[in-house]
Structure formats: C-alpha cells, structure tokens
Coordinates of C-alpha atoms in Angstrom, one line a residue:
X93 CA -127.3 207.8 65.9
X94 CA -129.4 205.7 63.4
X95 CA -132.7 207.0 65.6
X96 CA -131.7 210.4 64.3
X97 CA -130.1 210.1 60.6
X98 CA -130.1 213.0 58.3
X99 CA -131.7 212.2 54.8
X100 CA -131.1 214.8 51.9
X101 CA -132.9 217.6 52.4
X102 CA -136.3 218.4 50.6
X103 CA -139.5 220.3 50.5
X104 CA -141.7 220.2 53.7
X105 CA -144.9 220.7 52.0
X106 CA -144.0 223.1 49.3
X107 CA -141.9 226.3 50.0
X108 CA -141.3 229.0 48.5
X109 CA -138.8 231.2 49.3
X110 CA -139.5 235.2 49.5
X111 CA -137.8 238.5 49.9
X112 CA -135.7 236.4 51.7
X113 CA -138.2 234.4 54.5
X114 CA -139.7 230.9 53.6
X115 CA -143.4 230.5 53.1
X116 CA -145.0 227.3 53.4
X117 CA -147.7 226.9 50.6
X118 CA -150.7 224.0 50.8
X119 CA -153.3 225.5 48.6
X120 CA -155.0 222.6 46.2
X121 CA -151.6 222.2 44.3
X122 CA -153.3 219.5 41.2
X123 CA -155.3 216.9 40.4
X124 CA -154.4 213.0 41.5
X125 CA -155.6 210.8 38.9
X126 CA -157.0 207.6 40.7
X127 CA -157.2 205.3 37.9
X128 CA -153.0 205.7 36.7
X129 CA -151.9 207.1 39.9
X130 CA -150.5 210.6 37.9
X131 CA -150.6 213.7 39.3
X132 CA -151.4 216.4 36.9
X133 CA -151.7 220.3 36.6
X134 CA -154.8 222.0 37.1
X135 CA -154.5 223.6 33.7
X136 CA -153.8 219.8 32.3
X137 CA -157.1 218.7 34.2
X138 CA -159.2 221.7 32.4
X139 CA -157.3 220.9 29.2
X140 CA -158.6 216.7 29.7
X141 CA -161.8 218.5 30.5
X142 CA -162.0 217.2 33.5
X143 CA -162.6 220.4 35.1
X144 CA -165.3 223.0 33.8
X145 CA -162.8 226.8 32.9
X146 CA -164.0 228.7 35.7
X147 CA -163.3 226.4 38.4
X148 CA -159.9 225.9 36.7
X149 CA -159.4 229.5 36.8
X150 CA -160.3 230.0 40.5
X151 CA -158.6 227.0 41.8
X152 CA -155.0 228.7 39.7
X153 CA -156.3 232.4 41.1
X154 CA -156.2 230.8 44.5
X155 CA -152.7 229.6 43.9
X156 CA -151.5 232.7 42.3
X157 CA -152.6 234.4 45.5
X158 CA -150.7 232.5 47.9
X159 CA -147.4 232.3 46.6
X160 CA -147.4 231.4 42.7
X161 CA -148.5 228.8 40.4
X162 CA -147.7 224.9 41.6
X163 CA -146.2 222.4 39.0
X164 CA -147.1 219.3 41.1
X165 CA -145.0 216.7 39.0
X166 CA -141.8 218.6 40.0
X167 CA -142.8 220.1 43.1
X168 CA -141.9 223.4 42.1
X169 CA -143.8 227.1 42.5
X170 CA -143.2 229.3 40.4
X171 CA -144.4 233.0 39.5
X172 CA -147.2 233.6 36.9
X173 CA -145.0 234.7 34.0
X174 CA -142.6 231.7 34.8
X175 CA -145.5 229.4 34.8
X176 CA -146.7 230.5 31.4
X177 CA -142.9 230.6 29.8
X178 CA -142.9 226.9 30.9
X179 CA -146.1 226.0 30.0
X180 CA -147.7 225.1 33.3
X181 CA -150.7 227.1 32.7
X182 CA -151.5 228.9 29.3
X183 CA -151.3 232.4 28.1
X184 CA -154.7 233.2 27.9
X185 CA -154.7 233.1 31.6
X186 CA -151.7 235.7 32.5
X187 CA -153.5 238.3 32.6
X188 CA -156.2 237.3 35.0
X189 CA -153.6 235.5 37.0
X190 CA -151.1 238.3 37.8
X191 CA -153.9 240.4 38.9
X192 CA -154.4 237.4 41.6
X193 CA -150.3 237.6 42.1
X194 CA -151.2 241.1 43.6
X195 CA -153.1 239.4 46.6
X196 CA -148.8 238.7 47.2
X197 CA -147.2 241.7 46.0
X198 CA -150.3 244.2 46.5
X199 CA -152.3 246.3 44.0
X200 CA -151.7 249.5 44.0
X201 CA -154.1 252.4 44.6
X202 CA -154.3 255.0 41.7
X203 CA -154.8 257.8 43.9
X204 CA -152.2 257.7 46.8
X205 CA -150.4 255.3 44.8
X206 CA -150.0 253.2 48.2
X207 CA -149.6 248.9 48.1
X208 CA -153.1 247.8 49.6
X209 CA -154.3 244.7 50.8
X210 CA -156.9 242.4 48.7
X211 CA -159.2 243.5 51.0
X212 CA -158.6 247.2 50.7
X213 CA -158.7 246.9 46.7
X214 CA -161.9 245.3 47.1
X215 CA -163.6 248.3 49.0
X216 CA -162.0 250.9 47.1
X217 CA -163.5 248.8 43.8
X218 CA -160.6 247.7 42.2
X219 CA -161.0 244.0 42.1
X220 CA -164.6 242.6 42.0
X221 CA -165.7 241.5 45.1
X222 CA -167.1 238.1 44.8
X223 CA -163.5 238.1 43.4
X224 CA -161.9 239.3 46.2
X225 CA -163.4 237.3 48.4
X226 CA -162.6 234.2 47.2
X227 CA -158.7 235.7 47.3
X228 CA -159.0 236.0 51.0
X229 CA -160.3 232.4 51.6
X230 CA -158.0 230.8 49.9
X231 CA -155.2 233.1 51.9
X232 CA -157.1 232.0 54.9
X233 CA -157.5 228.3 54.2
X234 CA -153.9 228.1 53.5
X235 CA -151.4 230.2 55.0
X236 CA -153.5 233.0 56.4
X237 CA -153.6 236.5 54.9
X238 CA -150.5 238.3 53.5
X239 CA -149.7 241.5 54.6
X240 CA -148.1 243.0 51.2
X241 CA -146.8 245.8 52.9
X242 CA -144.9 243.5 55.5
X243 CA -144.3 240.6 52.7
X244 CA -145.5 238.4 55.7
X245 CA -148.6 236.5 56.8
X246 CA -150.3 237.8 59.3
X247 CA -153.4 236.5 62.0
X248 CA -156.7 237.3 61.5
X249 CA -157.0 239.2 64.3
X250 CA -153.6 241.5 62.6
X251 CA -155.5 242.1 59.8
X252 CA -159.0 243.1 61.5
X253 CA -156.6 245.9 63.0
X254 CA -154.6 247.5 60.4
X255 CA -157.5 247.1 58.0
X256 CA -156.8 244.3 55.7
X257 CA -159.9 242.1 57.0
X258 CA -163.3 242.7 58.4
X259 CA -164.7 240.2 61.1
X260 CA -167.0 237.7 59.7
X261 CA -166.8 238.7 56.0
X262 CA -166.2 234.4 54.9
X263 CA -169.1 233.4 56.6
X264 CA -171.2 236.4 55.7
X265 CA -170.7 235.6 52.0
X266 CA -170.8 231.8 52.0
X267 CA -173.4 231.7 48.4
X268 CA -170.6 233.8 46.8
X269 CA -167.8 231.5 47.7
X270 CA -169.0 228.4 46.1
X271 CA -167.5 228.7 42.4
X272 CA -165.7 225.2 42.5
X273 CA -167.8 222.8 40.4
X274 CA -166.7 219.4 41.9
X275 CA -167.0 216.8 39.2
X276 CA -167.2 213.5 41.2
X277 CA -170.3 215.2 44.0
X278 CA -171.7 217.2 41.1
X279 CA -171.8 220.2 43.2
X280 CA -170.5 223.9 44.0
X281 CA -168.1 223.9 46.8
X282 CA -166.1 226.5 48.9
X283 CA -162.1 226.5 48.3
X284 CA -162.1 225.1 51.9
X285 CA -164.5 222.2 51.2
X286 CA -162.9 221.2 48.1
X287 CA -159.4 221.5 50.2
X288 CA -161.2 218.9 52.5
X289 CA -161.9 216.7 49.4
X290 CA -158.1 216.4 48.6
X291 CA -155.6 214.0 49.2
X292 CA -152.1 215.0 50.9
X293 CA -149.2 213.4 49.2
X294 CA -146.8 212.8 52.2
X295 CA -143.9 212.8 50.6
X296 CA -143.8 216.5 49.3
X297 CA -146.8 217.4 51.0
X298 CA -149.1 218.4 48.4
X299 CA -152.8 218.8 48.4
X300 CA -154.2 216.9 45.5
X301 CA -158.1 216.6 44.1
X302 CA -158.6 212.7 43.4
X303 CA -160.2 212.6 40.1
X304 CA -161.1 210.1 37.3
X305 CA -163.2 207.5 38.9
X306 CA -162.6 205.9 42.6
X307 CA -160.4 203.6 43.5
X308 CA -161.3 200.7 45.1
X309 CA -157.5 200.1 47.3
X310 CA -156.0 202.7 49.1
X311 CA -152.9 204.6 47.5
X312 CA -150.9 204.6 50.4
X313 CA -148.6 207.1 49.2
X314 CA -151.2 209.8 49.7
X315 CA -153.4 210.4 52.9
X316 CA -156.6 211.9 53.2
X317 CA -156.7 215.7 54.8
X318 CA -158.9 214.7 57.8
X319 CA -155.9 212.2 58.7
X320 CA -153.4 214.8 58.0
X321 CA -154.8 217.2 60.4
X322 CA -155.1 214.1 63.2
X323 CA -151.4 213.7 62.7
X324 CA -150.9 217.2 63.2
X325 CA -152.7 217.2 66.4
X326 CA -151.1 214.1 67.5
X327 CA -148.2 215.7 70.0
X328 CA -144.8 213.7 70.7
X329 CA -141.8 215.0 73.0
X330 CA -138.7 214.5 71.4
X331 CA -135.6 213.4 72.8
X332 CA -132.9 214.2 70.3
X333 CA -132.2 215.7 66.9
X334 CA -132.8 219.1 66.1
X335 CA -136.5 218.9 67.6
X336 CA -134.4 217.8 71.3
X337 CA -137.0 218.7 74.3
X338 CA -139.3 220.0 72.0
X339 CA -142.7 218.8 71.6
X340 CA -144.0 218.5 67.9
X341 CA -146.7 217.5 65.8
X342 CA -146.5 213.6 64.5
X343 CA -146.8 215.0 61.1
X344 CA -144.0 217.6 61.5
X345 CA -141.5 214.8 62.8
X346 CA -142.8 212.4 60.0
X347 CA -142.3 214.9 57.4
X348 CA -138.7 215.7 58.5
X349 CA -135.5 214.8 57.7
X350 CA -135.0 211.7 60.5
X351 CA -138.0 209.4 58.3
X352 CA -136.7 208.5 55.0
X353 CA -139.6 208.2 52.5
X354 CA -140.2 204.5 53.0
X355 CA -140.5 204.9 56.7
X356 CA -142.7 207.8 56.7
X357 CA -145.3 205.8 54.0
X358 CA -144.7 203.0 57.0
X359 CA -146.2 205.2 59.7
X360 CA -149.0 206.8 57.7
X361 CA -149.9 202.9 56.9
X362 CA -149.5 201.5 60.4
X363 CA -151.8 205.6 61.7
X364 CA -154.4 204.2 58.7
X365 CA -154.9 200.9 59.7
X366 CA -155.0 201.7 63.4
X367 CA -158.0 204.4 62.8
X368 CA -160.0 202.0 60.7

C-alpha cells in the first residue's frame, strides 16, 4: 500500500557489519561546516585547523574504539589501515589509532596471552589510564561497552560482572575526561558533552560538530541531539509494514524504509516547528 512503500535500502545511522552481526555506530562521525553546509572529516577539520591535534586525536581514538574510522561524506566506516590507505586520516596517526582498534578486537595480555577488555588493559598497565578511560566513555556514550571476547556489546551491569567495568569509574574521573577543546565555547568538554553539542544528520544518521561560525537559519536537513533523543522517546503503535503491532520509537519509523528522504526532512520540520 502507498502508507507502507519500500524505498532502497540504506544505512540506519551508520553500520557496520562484524564477524558477522550488525553494529550500529553514533560516535561524533565529523564536522558540519555551518557557513557552506559541508561535512568534513575530523582529520580535514584538524588539517583547516579548526581543531587543536589532541582533540582531533581523541575524537578519531573514540571512533577507532567503537567500530572504525567514519568518512562522513560517503557514509562509510572503515578499519584504521583502510582509513589511512584512503587517506581519511594520516599516517602519522596509525599507530596510535590501532592501539584504540583494540578497545574492538581486544589487546592482548603478555603474560597469559588472553584478549582483555579496555578496562582490564588499563589495570594491568597496558594502556594509560586517563587513556583508557576516555575509551570506555566513548563505548558508553555510543553503543555501550564491547565485550572483545564475545565480539558483542554488552550492559553495564554485564561488564561490572565479568570484569570489564567497575561501578562509578566515568563519574569518579570526570577532570580526566575533559580532553575535547571545543572551539565555538572555548572550553574542555567530556566526549558526552561534545556529543550533546552535535547535530544529527537525519538522513544517514550521523552525529556532526557544527563549526565555522553560526548560522543564523536552521539547516533543516540536520536536527539537533536533544530533538533526536525526543523523537526517540516519542512512542507510536504501528499498524502495518514490517513494524505491524509493534510499538516503536518516531525516530526509528522516520529513519526506516516507509519515509523517503523528503518525507522524513518533512516530519523533522513539522516536530521542529511544533516544539518551538
């Protein structure tokens, strides 16, 4: 029925598929330039100087450690040593960045020679752990924490038990999670406040940091993450489709294949006026 057309399929956010299971991946994916409406790389955005090394660094770390390196102009992910072949991030970051891959694939300990957690590498002294740390929040901000042993995100409470987490550790450490210089503010953030200062490109569902002075009109193709997470808690009961008796998120519906692009862009207009 025209209600419930199919449209070609595409990403939902961005996912990446592994060792055969799907992983949905929303850390900060690049930089949304207000003033031409481009998204760029975050390694573009350090290159432009728009962002100080170190926060570039961290923010690619982050994405290393939750499923690979995001070229946000062609919505792809891709793993470390394919992002530097292709030139989404430089070689004099490889190094530094596959060590974040292991928050994915786990590090290994030189003793027992077991795969162990971030967390457990961090304890035994094998990654820093201000480093460390800032590994498990961006797990936890995005996708929750990866189990490398399982090659599966797990709950909080899952890791507390078998030892990959310790109750409490984000908050205890706050000072030593705020690395991201954000340019527009002028001030050190969390990952998880700088997440909150992105935009979400509906369409592909990207996080993106608006840079490069403020717009004064909204870009409706992008909505703010505060709105995204009200359309996420906005519940509707669906009467046909795949979705048929289920009860979903507004944003999962809008996001799947029954809204074609315009459509979606519609509703996220029509949810933006009505909330302002």
């Amino acid at each position: 029925s025209g209600s419930c057309r199919q449209r070609p399929a595409k990403m939902d956010g961005l996912q990446i598929k592994q060792n055969g299971h799907t992983e949905v991946h929303r850390p900060v994916a690049g930089i949304f330039l207000e003033n031409t409406k481009e998204k760029i790389t975050i390694y573009q955005a350090m290159k432009k100087r728009m962002l100080k090394a170190g926060t570039a660094l961290a923010l690619l770390e982050a994405q290393a450690a939750t499923g690979g390196i995001i070229d946000p102009k062609n919505n792809r992910v891709l793993p470390v040593a394919d992002a530097v072949k292709e030139g989404v991030v430089g070689p004099e970051m490889k190094e530094k960045l596959l060590t974040a891959e292991k928050a994915i694939s786990g590090y290994v300990d030189p003793y027992t020679k077991q795969t162990i957690s971030v967390f457990q590498a961090m304890q035994k002294d094998l990654v820093p752990r201000d480093y460390g740390l800032r590994l498990l929040e961006a797990q936890i901000a995005t996708q929750g924490l990866f189990d490398p042993t399982q090659k599966s995100n797990i709950s909080i409470e899952s890791a507390i038990q078998k030892g990959y987490y310790e109750k409490g550790l984000l908050n205890d450490q706050m000072s030593e999670l705020k690395v991201f210089y954000h340019p527009i503010s002028q001030e050190n953030l969390s990952y998880q406040n700088l997440l909150e200062k992105c935009t979400v490109e509906p369409v592909t569902g990207l996080c993106l940091l608006p840079l490069n002075g403020k717009s004064g009109s909204l870009n409706f193709n992008f909505i703010d993450y505060q709105s995204k997470m009200a359309l996420k808690n906005e519940k509707v009961k669906v009467t046909c489709g795949k979705y048929m008796g289920m009860t979903v998120s507004l944003w999962e519906l809008l996001m799947s294949e029954y809204f074609d692009e315009q459509q979606s862009l519609t509703c996220f207009h029509i949810t933006y006026r009505s909330s302002t």
